Short mmCIF file of C-alpha atoms in Angstrom, two decimals:
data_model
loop_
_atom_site.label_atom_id
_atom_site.label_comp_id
_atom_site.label_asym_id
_atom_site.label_seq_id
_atom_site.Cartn_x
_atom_site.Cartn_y
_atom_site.Cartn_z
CA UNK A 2 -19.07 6.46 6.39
CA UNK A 3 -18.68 8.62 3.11
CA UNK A 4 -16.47 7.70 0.40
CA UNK A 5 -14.48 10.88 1.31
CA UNK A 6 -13.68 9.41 5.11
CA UNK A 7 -12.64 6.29 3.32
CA UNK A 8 -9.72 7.47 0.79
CA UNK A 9 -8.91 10.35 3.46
CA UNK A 10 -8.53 6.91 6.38
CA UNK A 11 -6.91 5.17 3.21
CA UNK A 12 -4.07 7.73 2.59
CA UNK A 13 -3.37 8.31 6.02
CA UNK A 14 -2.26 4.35 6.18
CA UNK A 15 -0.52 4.23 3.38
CA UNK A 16 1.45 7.25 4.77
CA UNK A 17 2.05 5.74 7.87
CA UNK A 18 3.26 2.73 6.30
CA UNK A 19 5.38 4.53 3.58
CA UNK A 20 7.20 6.17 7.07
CA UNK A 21 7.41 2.72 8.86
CA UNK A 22 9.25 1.05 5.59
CA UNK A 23 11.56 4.34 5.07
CA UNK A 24 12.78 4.22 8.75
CA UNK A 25 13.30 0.85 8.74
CA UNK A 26 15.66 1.01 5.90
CA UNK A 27 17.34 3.79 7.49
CA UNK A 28 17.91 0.54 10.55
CA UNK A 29 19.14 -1.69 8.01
CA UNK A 30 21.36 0.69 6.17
CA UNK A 31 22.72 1.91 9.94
CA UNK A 32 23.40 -1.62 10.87
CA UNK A 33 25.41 -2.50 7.91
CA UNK A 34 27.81 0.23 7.99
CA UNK A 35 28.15 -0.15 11.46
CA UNK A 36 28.92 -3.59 10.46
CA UNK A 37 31.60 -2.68 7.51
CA UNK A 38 33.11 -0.47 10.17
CA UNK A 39 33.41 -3.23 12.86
CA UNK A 40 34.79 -5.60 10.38
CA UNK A 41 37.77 -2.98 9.10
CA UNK A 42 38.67 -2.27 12.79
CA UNK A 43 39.32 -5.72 13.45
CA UNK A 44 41.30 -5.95 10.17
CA UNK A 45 43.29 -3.18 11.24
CA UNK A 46 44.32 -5.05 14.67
CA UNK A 47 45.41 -8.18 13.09
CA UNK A 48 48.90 -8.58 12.16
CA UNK A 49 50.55 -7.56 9.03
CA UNK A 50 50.75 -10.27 6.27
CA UNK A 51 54.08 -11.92 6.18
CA UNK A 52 57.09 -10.36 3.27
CA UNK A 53 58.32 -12.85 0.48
CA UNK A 54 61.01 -13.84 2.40
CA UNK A 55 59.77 -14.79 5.40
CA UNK A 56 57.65 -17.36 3.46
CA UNK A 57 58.42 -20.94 3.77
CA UNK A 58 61.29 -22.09 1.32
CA UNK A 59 61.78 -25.76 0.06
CA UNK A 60 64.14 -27.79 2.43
CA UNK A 61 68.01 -28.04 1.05
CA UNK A 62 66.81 -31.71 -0.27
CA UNK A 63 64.63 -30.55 -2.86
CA UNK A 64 60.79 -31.03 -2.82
CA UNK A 65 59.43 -33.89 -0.95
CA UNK A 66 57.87 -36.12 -2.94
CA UNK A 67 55.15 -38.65 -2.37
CA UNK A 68 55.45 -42.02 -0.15
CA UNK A 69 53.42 -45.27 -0.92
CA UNK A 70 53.38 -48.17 1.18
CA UNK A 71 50.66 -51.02 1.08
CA UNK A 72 48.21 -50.68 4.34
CA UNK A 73 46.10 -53.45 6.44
CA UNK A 74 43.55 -52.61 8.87
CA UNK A 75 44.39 -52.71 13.01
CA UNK A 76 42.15 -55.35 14.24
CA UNK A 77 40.32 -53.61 17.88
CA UNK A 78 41.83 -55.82 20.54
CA UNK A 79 39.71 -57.67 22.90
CA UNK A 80 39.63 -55.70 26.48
CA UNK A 81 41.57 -57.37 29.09
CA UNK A 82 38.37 -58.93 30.84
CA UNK A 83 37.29 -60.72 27.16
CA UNK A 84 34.27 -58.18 26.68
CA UNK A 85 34.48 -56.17 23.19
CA UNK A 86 34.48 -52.65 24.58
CA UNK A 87 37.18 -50.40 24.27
CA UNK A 88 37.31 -46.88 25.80
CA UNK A 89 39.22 -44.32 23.43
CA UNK A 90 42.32 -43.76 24.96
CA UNK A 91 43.07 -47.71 24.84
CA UNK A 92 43.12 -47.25 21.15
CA UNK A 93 46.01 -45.83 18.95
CA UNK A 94 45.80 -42.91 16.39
CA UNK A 95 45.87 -44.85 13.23
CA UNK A 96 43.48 -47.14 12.20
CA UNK A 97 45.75 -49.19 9.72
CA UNK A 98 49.26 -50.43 10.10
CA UNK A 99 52.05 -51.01 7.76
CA UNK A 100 51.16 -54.55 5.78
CA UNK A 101 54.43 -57.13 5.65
CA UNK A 102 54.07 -57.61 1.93
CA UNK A 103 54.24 -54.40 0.11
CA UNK A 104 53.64 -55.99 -3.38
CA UNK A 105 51.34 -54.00 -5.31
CA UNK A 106 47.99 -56.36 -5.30
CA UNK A 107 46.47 -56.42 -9.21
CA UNK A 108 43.34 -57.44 -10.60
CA UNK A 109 43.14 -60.93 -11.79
CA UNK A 110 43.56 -61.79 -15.34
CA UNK A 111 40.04 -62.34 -17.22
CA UNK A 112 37.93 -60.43 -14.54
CA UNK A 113 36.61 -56.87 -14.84
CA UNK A 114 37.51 -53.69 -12.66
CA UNK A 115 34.09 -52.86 -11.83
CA UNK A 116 30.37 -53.13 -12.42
CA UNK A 117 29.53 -51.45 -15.82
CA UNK A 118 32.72 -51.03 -16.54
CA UNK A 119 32.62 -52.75 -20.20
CA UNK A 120 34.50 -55.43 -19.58
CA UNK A 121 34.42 -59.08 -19.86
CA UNK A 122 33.57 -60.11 -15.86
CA UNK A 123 34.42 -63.22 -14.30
CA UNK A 124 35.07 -65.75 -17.32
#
């Protein structure tokens, strides 16, 4: 083969792949509008966004304000037949119950809060 066959077999691929690339952006650029269209026709079927006064108002009571209460874990009951195994509807929906003694429990004097935290430790 000449040289000449070789830049003449040369340019003809680089054509052809110049045309591949070019129509495949055309896909991409067809799918994406196609995409942007989909997505503003289902906008256009939802429902309207609700006015300023049919938005929730504050009850006649005035703002509810946080609740605190001291908590201790449930301890998982023992099945009826002694074995450990519960199934999940024999349980409750809380994992912690209300705890008797709703003093607030504080660290005690001369220890620290945590690891690192600067203080003293256990004295």
């Amino acid at each position: 083969m000449s040289t000449a066959t070789l830049v003449q077999l040369a340019a003809s691929s680089h054509a052809l792949n110049m045309t591949v690339a070019f129509i495949g952006g055309l896909v991409i650029a067809g799918a994406l509008i196609w995409a942007v269209r989909m997505g503003m026709s289902v906008m256009e079927r939802e429902p309207d966004r609700p006015h300023a006064d049919e938005q929730p108002h504050l009850p006649d009571t005035g703002a509810v304000h946080e609740e605190r209460e001291m908590r201790e874990p449930d301890e998982i009951p023992l099945n009826a037949d002694g074995s450990p195994r519960l199934m999940p509807y024999q349980l409750h929906h809380s994992g912690s119950r209300r705890c008797d003694d709703q003093k607030r429990h504080r660290w005690l004097p001369g220890s620290s809060g945590a690891f690192g935290s600067g203080g003293p430790g256990h004295v």
